[in-house]
Short mmCIF file of C-alpha atoms and ligand atoms in Angstrom, two decimals:
data_model
loop_
_atom_site.label_atom_id
_atom_site.label_comp_id
_atom_site.label_asym_id
_atom_site.label_seq_id
_atom_site.Cartn_x
_atom_site.Cartn_y
_atom_site.Cartn_z
CA UNK A 149 -9.16 -16.74 -28.82
CA UNK A 150 -6.80 -16.35 -25.85
CA UNK A 151 -6.58 -12.71 -24.80
CA UNK A 152 -3.22 -11.16 -22.64
CA UNK A 153 -4.21 -7.88 -20.53
CA UNK A 154 -1.76 -5.00 -20.92
CA UNK A 155 -1.53 -2.29 -18.49
CA UNK A 156 0.53 0.84 -17.67
CA UNK A 157 -0.10 3.11 -14.87
CA UNK A 158 -0.24 7.26 -14.18
CA UNK A 159 0.42 7.39 -10.62
CA UNK A 160 0.48 10.79 -8.93
CA UNK A 161 1.99 11.83 -5.56
CA UNK A 162 1.87 14.55 -3.38
CA UNK A 163 5.01 15.44 -2.24
CA UNK A 164 5.54 16.34 1.48
CA UNK A 165 7.60 19.76 1.44
CA UNK A 166 6.45 22.41 3.69
CA UNK A 167 5.29 24.86 1.36
CA UNK A 168 3.12 24.81 -2.04
CA UNK A 169 4.84 24.33 -5.68
CA UNK A 170 4.89 27.86 -6.68
CA UNK A 171 4.01 30.21 -3.76
CA UNK A 172 5.10 30.13 0.00
CA UNK A 173 1.50 28.62 1.24
CA UNK A 174 1.83 25.60 3.45
CA UNK A 175 1.50 22.40 1.83
CA UNK A 176 0.11 20.78 5.12
CA UNK A 177 -3.20 21.33 4.31
CA UNK A 178 -5.57 18.11 4.55
CA UNK A 179 -8.41 18.36 6.74
CA UNK A 180 -8.12 21.89 6.98
CA UNK A 181 -10.77 24.49 7.08
CA UNK A 182 -11.39 25.04 3.15
CA UNK A 183 -9.83 28.03 1.31
CA UNK A 184 -7.54 28.80 4.34
CA UNK A 185 -4.36 28.04 2.63
CA UNK A 186 -4.16 30.10 -0.40
CA UNK A 187 -2.65 32.88 -1.74
CA UNK A 188 -2.85 34.81 -5.34
CA UNK A 189 -0.56 32.65 -6.79
CA UNK A 190 -2.32 29.75 -6.17
CA UNK A 191 -5.60 31.19 -6.66
CA UNK A 192 -3.98 32.36 -10.14
CA UNK A 193 -5.07 35.94 -9.50
CA UNK A 194 -3.87 38.14 -12.49
CA UNK A 195 -0.57 39.53 -12.14
CA UNK A 196 0.80 36.84 -9.06
CA UNK A 197 3.68 35.31 -10.50
CA UNK A 198 5.40 31.63 -9.78
CA UNK A 199 8.29 31.09 -8.32
CA UNK A 200 9.92 27.16 -8.37
CA UNK A 201 10.01 25.35 -5.15
CA UNK A 202 13.63 24.03 -5.06
CA UNK A 203 12.97 21.16 -2.81
CA UNK A 204 9.96 20.13 -4.75
CA UNK A 205 12.97 19.75 -7.73
CA UNK A 206 15.00 17.91 -5.24
CA UNK A 207 12.38 15.31 -3.78
CA UNK A 208 11.68 14.77 -7.53
CA UNK A 209 15.19 13.54 -8.60
CA UNK A 210 15.20 11.52 -5.99
CA UNK A 211 12.30 9.41 -6.68
CA UNK A 212 14.31 9.94 -10.51
CA UNK A 213 17.12 8.22 -8.81
CA UNK A 214 15.77 5.64 -6.62
CA UNK A 215 13.83 4.75 -10.08
CA UNK A 216 16.71 4.02 -12.13
CA UNK A 217 16.23 6.90 -13.92
CA UNK A 218 18.09 9.56 -16.23
CA UNK A 219 18.10 12.71 -14.11
CA UNK A 220 17.59 15.19 -17.51
CA UNK A 221 20.38 18.30 -16.89
CA UNK A 222 18.04 20.73 -18.85
CA UNK A 223 14.52 20.87 -18.07
CA UNK A 224 11.35 23.10 -18.32
CA UNK A 225 7.89 23.93 -17.10
CA UNK A 226 4.99 23.60 -19.59
CA UNK A 227 1.32 25.01 -19.40
CA UNK A 228 -0.99 22.63 -19.89
CA UNK A 229 -4.65 24.41 -20.67
CA UNK A 230 -7.84 23.36 -19.64
CA UNK A 231 -10.52 24.69 -18.04
CA UNK A 232 -12.25 22.99 -14.61
CA UNK A 233 -13.61 24.42 -11.94
CA UNK A 234 -10.90 22.66 -9.62
CA UNK A 235 -8.21 24.77 -11.31
CA UNK A 236 -8.35 28.55 -10.67
CA UNK A 237 -5.84 29.24 -13.13
CA UNK A 238 -7.61 27.64 -16.05
CA UNK A 239 -4.18 25.84 -16.84
CA UNK A 240 -2.02 23.95 -14.82
CA UNK A 241 2.26 24.30 -14.76
CA UNK A 242 2.99 20.89 -15.43
CA UNK A 243 5.97 19.28 -17.94
CA UNK A 244 5.57 18.01 -21.21
CA UNK A 245 8.36 16.79 -23.33
CA UNK A 246 11.54 18.06 -20.97
CA UNK A 247 10.56 15.71 -17.90
CA UNK A 248 13.14 15.82 -14.90
CA UNK A 249 13.28 12.32 -15.08
CA UNK A 250 13.14 9.67 -17.76
CA UNK A 251 13.70 5.89 -19.13
CA UNK A 252 14.28 3.89 -15.68
CA UNK A 253 12.70 0.79 -13.72
CA UNK A 254 11.33 -0.78 -10.72
CA UNK A 255 11.40 -4.94 -10.51
CA UNK A 256 8.29 -6.27 -8.80
CA UNK A 257 8.40 -9.83 -6.97
CA UNK A 258 4.98 -11.60 -7.32
CA UNK A 259 4.31 -15.04 -6.49
CA UNK A 260 5.26 -16.43 -9.56
CA UNK A 261 7.77 -14.02 -11.22
CA UNK A 262 9.96 -11.19 -11.03
CA UNK A 263 8.38 -8.75 -13.43
CA UNK A 264 10.71 -5.58 -14.51
CA UNK A 265 8.57 -2.60 -15.07
CA UNK A 266 9.84 0.02 -16.81
CA UNK A 267 9.19 3.73 -15.95
CA UNK A 268 8.61 5.68 -19.09
CA UNK A 269 9.45 9.50 -17.17
CA UNK A 270 8.30 10.74 -13.75
CA UNK A 271 7.54 14.90 -14.04
CA UNK A 272 6.38 17.38 -11.58
CA UNK A 273 3.79 19.72 -11.72
CA UNK A 274 0.81 20.92 -9.35
CA UNK A 275 -2.17 19.28 -7.58
CA UNK A 276 -5.61 20.92 -8.42
CA UNK A 277 -8.15 22.03 -6.18
CA UNK A 278 -10.94 19.72 -4.67
CA UNK A 279 -14.35 19.92 -5.96
CA UNK A 280 -17.00 18.26 -3.42
CA UNK A 281 -20.84 17.64 -5.07
CA UNK A 282 -23.66 17.67 -2.98
CA UNK A 283 -25.76 15.13 -3.52
CA UNK A 284 -26.33 11.31 -1.64
CA UNK A 285 -24.07 9.71 -3.73
CA UNK A 286 -21.04 12.57 -3.75
CA UNK A 287 -21.61 11.96 -8.12
CA UNK A 288 -21.81 15.41 -9.92
CA UNK A 289 -24.69 14.45 -12.19
CA UNK A 290 -27.08 13.98 -9.15
CA UNK A 291 -26.13 17.14 -7.64
CA UNK A 292 -27.68 20.30 -6.79
CA UNK A 293 -24.26 22.16 -6.60
CA UNK A 294 -20.22 21.60 -5.57
CA UNK A 295 -18.38 23.54 -3.29
CA UNK A 296 -14.54 23.89 -4.31
CA UNK A 297 -11.54 23.84 -1.77
CA UNK A 298 -8.40 25.36 -2.93
CA UNK A 299 -6.19 24.53 -0.56
CA UNK A 300 -4.63 21.43 -2.66
CA UNK A 301 -4.19 23.80 -5.35
CA UNK A 302 -0.70 24.28 -5.80
CA UNK A 303 0.34 21.47 -3.59
CA UNK A 304 3.67 20.03 -5.65
CA UNK A 305 2.72 16.62 -7.29
CA UNK A 306 4.66 14.05 -9.12
CA UNK A 307 3.52 12.00 -11.93
CA UNK A 308 5.13 8.86 -12.33
CA UNK A 309 4.37 6.96 -15.74
CA UNK A 310 5.05 3.24 -16.52
CA UNK A 311 5.50 1.73 -19.86
CA UNK A 312 2.94 -0.96 -20.78
CA UNK A 313 4.76 -3.57 -19.09
CA UNK A 314 2.12 -5.14 -16.39
CA UNK A 315 0.24 -8.20 -17.41
CA UNK A 316 -2.41 -8.86 -14.52
CA UNK A 317 -4.23 -7.07 -11.85
CA UNK A 318 -2.43 -8.45 -9.51
CA UNK A 319 1.15 -7.54 -11.16
CA UNK A 320 -0.66 -3.58 -11.04
CA UNK A 321 -1.10 -3.90 -7.12
CA UNK A 322 2.31 -5.29 -6.09
CA UNK A 323 3.68 -2.78 -8.54
CA UNK A 324 1.95 0.07 -6.62
CA UNK A 325 2.42 -1.22 -3.20
CA UNK A 326 6.23 -1.47 -4.60
CA UNK A 327 6.31 1.98 -5.59
CA UNK A 328 4.62 3.36 -2.39
CA UNK A 329 7.29 1.70 -0.21
CA UNK A 330 9.96 3.13 -2.32
CA UNK A 331 8.42 6.71 -2.12
CA UNK A 332 8.16 5.99 1.86
CA UNK A 333 11.76 4.81 2.45
CA UNK A 334 12.65 8.41 0.54
CA UNK A 335 10.40 10.47 2.59
CA UNK A 336 9.42 12.31 0.01
CA UNK A 337 5.47 11.72 0.71
CA UNK A 338 3.23 10.61 3.21
CA UNK A 339 1.53 8.19 0.41
CA UNK A 340 -1.43 8.07 2.01
CA UNK A 341 -4.27 6.83 -0.45
CA UNK A 342 -7.15 7.61 1.56
CA UNK A 343 -6.59 11.10 1.67
CA UNK A 344 -5.43 11.03 -1.74
CA UNK A 345 -2.28 11.90 -1.48
CA UNK A 346 -1.24 8.73 -3.72
CA UNK A 347 -3.46 8.33 -6.81
CA UNK A 348 -3.68 5.58 -9.46
CA UNK A 349 -4.74 5.90 -13.02
CA UNK A 350 -4.54 2.31 -14.82
CA UNK A 351 -4.78 1.98 -18.53
CA UNK A 352 -5.57 -1.56 -20.08
CA UNK A 353 -6.32 -3.30 -23.18
CA UNK A 354 -6.11 -6.86 -24.23
CA UNK A 355 -4.77 -8.31 -27.18
CA UNK A 356 -4.08 -11.65 -28.78
CA UNK A 357 -1.47 -14.08 -27.20
CA UNK A 358 1.66 -14.09 -28.56
CA UNK A 359 0.95 -10.64 -30.69
CA UNK A 360 3.15 -7.66 -29.81
CA UNK A 361 0.98 -4.92 -30.82
CA UNK A 362 -0.58 -2.82 -28.50
CA UNK A 363 -4.45 -3.09 -28.18
CA UNK A 364 -6.94 0.01 -27.70
CA UNK A 365 -6.77 0.96 -24.08
CA UNK A 366 -9.15 2.52 -21.98
CA UNK A 367 -7.82 4.66 -18.87
CA UNK A 368 -9.43 4.08 -15.11
CA UNK A 369 -9.53 7.08 -12.82
CA UNK A 370 -10.13 7.31 -9.20
CA UNK A 371 -8.70 4.33 -7.54
CA UNK A 372 -7.75 5.06 -3.95
CA UNK A 373 -6.65 1.75 -2.64
CA UNK A 374 -4.89 -1.45 -3.64
CA UNK A 375 -8.04 -3.30 -3.57
CA UNK A 376 -9.84 -0.63 -5.98
CA UNK A 377 -6.69 -0.95 -8.63
CA UNK A 378 -6.96 -4.86 -8.52
CA UNK A 379 -11.02 -4.84 -8.55
CA UNK A 380 -10.93 -1.96 -10.99
CA UNK A 381 -8.42 -3.94 -13.81
CA UNK A 382 -10.24 -7.32 -13.19
CA UNK A 383 -13.62 -5.71 -14.07
CA UNK A 384 -12.28 -3.95 -17.11
CA UNK A 385 -10.27 -7.02 -18.32
CA UNK A 386 -13.72 -8.87 -18.32
CA UNK A 387 -15.72 -6.09 -20.13
CA UNK A 388 -12.86 -5.65 -22.67
CA UNK A 389 -13.04 -9.32 -23.21
CA UNK A 390 -16.83 -9.61 -23.79
CA UNK A 391 -16.59 -7.10 -26.25
CA UNK A 392 -13.83 -8.52 -28.34
CA UNK A 393 -15.31 -11.82 -27.95
CA UNK A 394 -18.60 -10.41 -29.73
CA UNK A 395 -16.33 -9.13 -32.61
CA UNK A 396 -16.74 -5.28 -31.65
CA UNK A 397 -14.25 -2.78 -31.09
CA UNK A 398 -13.14 -1.33 -27.38
CA UNK A 399 -13.77 2.94 -27.51
CA UNK A 400 -10.80 4.41 -26.38
CA UNK A 401 -11.89 6.62 -23.41
CA UNK A 402 -11.67 7.50 -19.69
CA UNK A 403 -13.82 5.33 -17.08
CA UNK A 404 -14.46 5.92 -13.04
CA UNK A 405 -14.18 3.25 -11.15
CA UNK A 406 -17.12 3.25 -8.78
CA UNK A 407 -16.06 1.67 -5.54
CA UNK A 408 -19.44 0.89 -4.34
CA UNK A 409 -20.79 -0.68 -7.10
CA UNK A 410 -17.44 -2.49 -7.95
CA UNK A 411 -18.02 -1.36 -11.62
CA UNK A 412 -16.28 0.85 -14.03
CA UNK A 413 -18.66 3.53 -15.56
CA UNK A 414 -17.77 5.58 -18.97
CA UNK A 415 -16.51 9.68 -17.81
CA UNK A 416 -15.61 10.92 -20.99
CA UNK A 417 -13.92 10.36 -24.53
CA UNK A 418 -10.05 10.45 -24.16
CA UNK A 419 -8.52 13.74 -24.68
CA UNK A 420 -5.11 14.11 -26.91
CA UNK A 421 -2.29 15.93 -25.71
CA UNK A 422 -2.98 18.56 -29.01
CA UNK A 423 -6.17 19.21 -26.90
CA UNK A 424 -4.26 20.93 -24.12
CA UNK A 425 -2.28 23.40 -26.32
CA UNK A 426 0.93 23.13 -24.40
CA UNK A 427 3.57 25.48 -24.51
CA UNK A 428 6.54 26.72 -22.59
CA UNK A 429 5.37 28.06 -19.29
CA UNK A 430 6.30 31.87 -19.90
CA UNK A 431 6.64 33.09 -15.96
CA UNK A 432 9.33 30.49 -15.13
CA UNK A 433 12.98 30.16 -16.63
CA UNK A 434 13.79 26.50 -17.57
CA UNK A 435 16.08 24.82 -15.23
CA UNK A 436 19.67 23.64 -15.93
CA UNK A 437 19.95 20.65 -12.69
CA UNK A 438 23.93 20.83 -12.18
CA UNK A 439 25.92 17.48 -12.09
CA UNK A 440 27.23 18.08 -8.84
CA UNK A 441 23.59 18.90 -7.35
CA UNK A 442 22.64 15.62 -8.50
CA UNK A 443 25.06 13.76 -7.01
CA UNK A 444 24.78 15.34 -3.81
CA UNK A 445 20.99 14.22 -3.78
CA UNK A 446 22.23 10.71 -4.91
CA UNK A 447 24.48 10.25 -2.03
CA UNK A 448 21.62 10.80 0.59
CA UNK A 449 19.34 8.46 -1.06
CA UNK A 450 18.51 6.33 1.86
CA UNK A 451 18.89 2.13 1.80
CA UNK A 452 15.67 1.09 -0.19
CA UNK A 453 13.46 -1.72 -0.52
CA UNK A 454 15.39 -3.87 -2.67
CA UNK A 455 18.52 -3.54 -0.60
CA UNK A 456 16.74 -3.84 2.86
CA UNK A 457 15.19 -6.91 1.45
CA UNK A 458 18.79 -8.61 0.89
CA UNK A 459 20.02 -7.60 4.44
CA UNK A 460 16.46 -8.86 6.03
CA UNK A 461 17.52 -12.28 4.09
CA UNK A 462 21.51 -12.32 4.89
CA UNK A 463 21.55 -10.57 8.32
CA UNK A 464 18.44 -12.41 9.76
CA UNK A 465 18.51 -15.51 7.81
CA UNK A 466 14.45 -14.75 6.69
CA UNK A 467 13.34 -16.58 3.48
CA UNK A 468 12.69 -14.28 0.42
CA UNK A 469 8.79 -14.57 0.79
CA UNK A 470 9.22 -13.20 4.22
CA UNK A 471 11.52 -10.28 3.38
CA UNK A 472 9.25 -8.90 0.62
CA UNK A 473 6.35 -8.69 2.78
CA UNK A 474 8.36 -7.21 5.46
CA UNK A 475 9.58 -4.40 3.16
CA UNK A 476 5.94 -3.64 1.78
CA UNK A 477 5.92 -0.62 3.82
CA UNK A 478 8.98 1.69 5.70
CA UNK A 479 6.39 0.81 8.93
CA UNK A 480 6.50 -2.70 8.43
CA UNK A 481 10.31 -3.31 8.10
CA UNK A 482 10.93 -0.76 10.68
CA UNK A 483 8.47 -2.61 13.14
CA UNK A 484 10.37 -5.88 12.04
CA UNK A 485 13.64 -4.59 12.83
CA UNK A 486 12.46 -2.68 16.16
CA UNK A 487 12.05 -5.90 17.38
CA UNK A 488 14.79 -8.00 16.15
CA UNK A 489 17.45 -5.96 18.18
CA UNK A 490 15.32 -7.23 21.13
CA UNK A 491 14.46 -10.51 20.42
CA UNK A 492 17.03 -13.26 18.71
CA UNK A 493 14.20 -15.23 16.72
CA UNK A 494 13.77 -12.98 13.66
CA UNK A 495 11.81 -16.02 11.95
CA UNK A 496 9.79 -15.84 14.56
CA UNK A 497 8.93 -12.46 14.69
CA UNK A 498 8.34 -12.45 11.06
CA UNK A 499 5.76 -15.19 11.51
CA UNK A 500 3.83 -13.23 14.18
CA UNK A 501 3.83 -10.26 12.02
CA UNK A 502 2.63 -11.91 8.81
CA UNK A 503 0.09 -14.45 10.69
CA UNK A 504 -1.74 -12.66 14.01
CA UNK A 505 -0.61 -8.94 13.20
CA UNK A 506 -1.41 -8.98 9.77
CA UNK A 507 -4.82 -10.69 10.22
CA UNK A 508 -5.69 -7.90 12.48
CA UNK A 509 -4.56 -4.98 10.79
CA UNK A 510 -6.52 -6.23 7.33
CA UNK A 511 -9.65 -6.79 9.35
CA UNK A 512 -9.59 -3.53 11.12
CA UNK A 513 -8.18 -1.89 7.73
CA UNK A 514 -5.20 -0.27 9.63
CA UNK A 515 -1.35 0.40 8.85
CA UNK A 516 0.77 -1.06 11.01
CA UNK A 517 1.96 2.46 12.44
CA UNK A 518 -1.58 3.24 13.13
CA UNK A 519 -2.34 0.31 15.69
CA UNK A 520 -1.76 0.20 19.56
CA UNK A 521 0.89 -3.06 19.37
CA UNK A 522 4.09 -1.70 18.96
CA UNK A 523 7.60 -3.76 18.90
CA UNK A 524 7.40 -3.48 22.67
CA UNK A 525 4.14 -5.34 22.90
CA UNK A 526 5.09 -8.18 20.51
CA UNK A 527 8.75 -8.97 22.13
CA UNK A 528 6.74 -9.07 25.47
CA UNK A 529 4.28 -11.52 24.06
CA UNK A 530 6.89 -13.79 22.65
CA UNK A 531 9.32 -13.67 25.57
CA UNK A 532 6.23 -14.74 27.45
CA UNK A 533 5.66 -18.09 25.53
CA UNK A 534 9.46 -18.79 25.79
CA UNK A 535 9.46 -18.61 29.56
CA UNK A 536 6.33 -20.80 29.68
CA UNK A 537 4.08 -18.47 31.67
CA UNK A 538 1.86 -18.43 28.20
CA UNK A 539 1.25 -21.38 25.59
CA UNK A 540 0.97 -20.50 22.05
CA UNK A 541 -2.58 -20.83 21.97
CA UNK A 542 -3.36 -18.22 24.81
CA UNK A 543 -0.60 -15.83 23.49
CA UNK A 544 -3.16 -15.69 20.58
CA UNK A 545 -6.10 -14.51 22.72
CA UNK A 546 -3.62 -12.39 24.76
CA UNK A 547 -2.30 -10.76 21.26
CA UNK A 548 -6.24 -10.22 20.11
CA UNK A 549 -6.82 -8.16 23.51
CA UNK A 550 -3.33 -6.45 23.42
CA UNK A 551 -4.47 -5.31 19.81
CA UNK A 552 -7.94 -3.88 20.74
CA UNK A 553 -6.90 -2.41 24.07
CA UNK A 554 -3.04 -1.45 23.42
CA UNK A 555 -2.43 -3.21 27.05
CA UNK A 556 0.88 -4.82 27.30
CA UNK A 557 0.67 -8.91 27.67
CA UNK A 558 2.01 -8.66 31.29
CA UNK A 559 -0.80 -6.60 32.21
CA UNK A 560 -3.38 -8.34 30.22
CA UNK A 561 -1.83 -11.89 31.74
CA UNK A 562 -2.21 -10.58 35.24
CA UNK A 563 -5.40 -9.37 35.09
CA UNK A 564 -7.11 -11.80 33.60
CA UNK A 565 -5.20 -14.56 35.70
CA UNK A 566 -4.27 -15.92 32.13
CA UNK A 567 -1.09 -17.71 33.45
CA UNK A 568 -0.32 -20.98 32.01
CA UNK A 569 -0.45 -24.31 34.22
CA UNK A 570 2.45 -26.33 33.97
CA UNK A 571 2.03 -28.26 37.12
CA UNK A 572 2.18 -31.98 36.50
CA UNK A 573 0.13 -32.48 39.61
CA UNK A 574 -2.57 -30.25 38.75
CA UNK A 575 -2.94 -31.23 34.76
CA UNK A 576 -3.02 -34.83 36.09
CA UNK A 577 -5.71 -34.31 38.27
CA UNK A 578 -7.97 -32.83 35.42
CA UNK A 579 -6.74 -35.54 33.34
CA UNK A 580 -7.86 -38.08 35.12
CA UNK A 581 -11.65 -36.43 36.40
CA UNK A 582 -12.05 -36.59 32.30
CA UNK A 583 -11.08 -39.80 31.52
CA UNK A 584 -13.42 -40.62 34.47
CA UNK A 585 -16.29 -38.61 33.02
CA UNK A 586 -15.78 -39.99 29.38
CA UNK A 587 -16.00 -43.78 29.39
CA UNK A 588 -16.85 -44.20 25.98
CA UNK A 589 -14.51 -42.36 24.36
CA UNK A 590 -11.80 -43.58 26.44
CA UNK A 591 -12.92 -47.32 25.16
CA UNK A 592 -13.08 -45.24 21.25
CA UNK A 593 -9.60 -44.50 22.07
CA UNK A 594 -7.97 -48.02 23.17
CA UNK A 595 -10.20 -49.67 20.53
CA UNK A 596 -7.88 -47.58 17.81
CA UNK A 597 -9.27 -44.11 17.32
CA UNK A 598 -6.76 -41.67 17.35
CA UNK A 599 -9.15 -38.86 17.16
CA UNK A 600 -10.43 -39.45 20.36
CA UNK A 601 -7.82 -38.34 21.94
CA UNK A 602 -8.22 -34.79 20.10
CA UNK A 603 -11.51 -34.86 22.29
CA UNK A 604 -10.00 -35.60 25.87
CA UNK A 605 -7.61 -32.96 25.45
CA UNK A 606 -9.88 -30.80 24.26
CA UNK A 607 -11.92 -31.40 27.56
CA UNK A 608 -9.01 -30.72 29.34
CA UNK A 609 -8.18 -27.46 27.86
CA UNK A 610 -12.17 -26.42 28.39
CA UNK A 611 -11.51 -27.42 31.85
CA UNK A 612 -8.60 -25.15 32.75
CA UNK A 613 -9.93 -22.45 30.17
CA UNK A 614 -6.98 -22.88 27.53
CA UNK A 615 -4.44 -22.65 30.39
CA UNK A 616 -3.11 -25.98 30.48
CA UNK A 617 0.53 -26.69 28.73
CA UNK A 618 -0.82 -28.91 25.90
CA UNK A 619 2.13 -30.77 25.39
CA UNK A 620 1.69 -31.81 28.84
CA UNK A 621 -1.95 -32.62 28.52
CA UNK A 622 -0.88 -35.23 25.90
CA UNK A 623 1.81 -36.85 27.67
CA UNK A 624 -0.42 -37.56 30.49
CA UNK A 625 -3.43 -38.26 28.94
CA UNK A 626 -1.46 -40.86 27.04
CA UNK A 627 0.20 -42.29 30.05
CA UNK A 628 -3.07 -42.58 32.04
CA UNK A 629 -4.46 -44.36 28.97
CA UNK A 630 -1.55 -46.57 28.80
CA UNK A 631 -0.92 -45.72 25.13
P1 ADP B 934 -1.74 9.11 -23.36
O1 ADP B 934 -1.62 9.91 -24.51
O2 ADP B 934 -3.03 8.28 -23.75
O3 ADP B 934 -1.98 9.61 -21.85
P2 ADP B 934 0.41 7.73 -23.17
O4 ADP B 934 1.01 7.06 -24.30
O5 ADP B 934 0.88 8.60 -22.37
O6 ADP B 934 -1.24 7.70 -23.32
O7 ADP B 934 0.39 6.54 -22.12
C1 ADP B 934 -0.36 6.35 -20.83
C2 ADP B 934 0.02 5.43 -20.27
O8 ADP B 934 -0.78 4.64 -20.60
C3 ADP B 934 1.57 4.78 -19.95
O9 ADP B 934 1.34 4.24 -18.67
C4 ADP B 934 1.56 3.55 -21.02
O10 ADP B 934 2.39 2.46 -21.00
C5 ADP B 934 0.16 3.14 -21.14
N1 ADP B 934 -0.57 2.63 -22.32
C6 ADP B 934 -0.25 3.22 -23.53
N2 ADP B 934 -0.52 2.58 -24.25
C7 ADP B 934 -0.91 1.36 -24.00
C8 ADP B 934 -2.08 -0.05 -24.46
N3 ADP B 934 -2.53 0.09 -25.56
N4 ADP B 934 -2.72 -0.54 -23.20
C9 ADP B 934 -2.19 -0.66 -21.96
N5 ADP B 934 -1.66 0.74 -21.59
C10 ADP B 934 -1.01 1.66 -22.45
MG1 MG B 935 -0.84 10.49 -20.42
ZN1 ZN B 936 -0.58 30.13 -2.09
#
């Protein structure tokens, strides 16, 4: 039997507000000394009272509007009760049946199709503290003891829940990427996956192709990279397929992605809503969001990735494929536009960004705004190619060096004496030398072996350390060989 994967994602995003969700503590605590950004409210001390952070509500509404959701006029916080050492109050203030945003969608472009992924809800809650298990692997099972840091406790956290509309690991990755780009454009979160400000849980089940019913799902937690999301889902789909093929049933459970081992492992059996004993938070009043306030927020929305993509296609004449990649993060889009402002050929900028630049970024595991190459570097390099100072091939080695050192291309060219040789006489002299030194190859070429020419071109390039203008080398060689 053929199976189809059904995937729904739950994405948690830490908002980049100044202060925490229900107290005045700074929310910018990543990397700080543990337990130095806390107060009686976020430590859950008896008698302390929460106050709602208006900016966090505004950011959540912004997210909802950007995801085509309806913004609730009446909304409410609930207590979600559970006991875990990372949660000082032993309950989390979250939202239950009256979230701030409901019923939106995101269009996700993949290689083959555009998938509309429904957004079930977007709600606001508070983050928990952070546990560090002291053991070689960092796993709780092997730990002698654990340390707790409450700096993160109480940071505003938005949860975005999708409908089970996603059909493959690739689509799940593309969705998360698109969502991240939208959030970056909104400037409501720094979306740093490694630091945990954007975290993804994936729910996945299988069903026979053609069936409309949903199968039993598992939920995979702890994926903090796009690679992990794709890897964990691919693994889980194969695991479930094997179970179903044996005629057994998948157990509904929560699993953990083990990034090092490339496997998912069972974490716990699934808890249900009633286990949490949700009830309306008695220390907070219900929120009434006025229509005017929501409209005020709507007009502050920036240009979002879909609109930006169309603009890139229309204004710069880029193919859709290029435009989709260039809006995949705000920083990529900004980099491109900055180049396109000072360089006339936008498609060439795009080619270099998707080619060399992306290749080096991937290899170094860096984001575009974390590397040494700036739009000024790239534009200067392209201009050096245009005026014949360097060949396309030399430009690639200049690129490599500027990526590593951050030196401007002009400086690199000067330091290395990398100027292209375009002088006919000079190249002709070397061509002559190469022809004389390789009589048998010349013979091959004259007897019809076209490929022999490539070898001779290579020899000229070698003798000039790659600096000879390649077109000129070809022309002069053919002249010399009487081709
Ligand atoms: P739970 O009560 O287990 O948290 P929810 O109904 O809240 O489940 O859904 C959580 C996420 O799981 C959503 O993203 C939803 O789209 C997805 N989901 C629900 N049922 C399935 C299923 N059978 N297969 C895959 N994903 C599912
Ligand atoms: Mg759920
Ligand atoms: Zn506090």
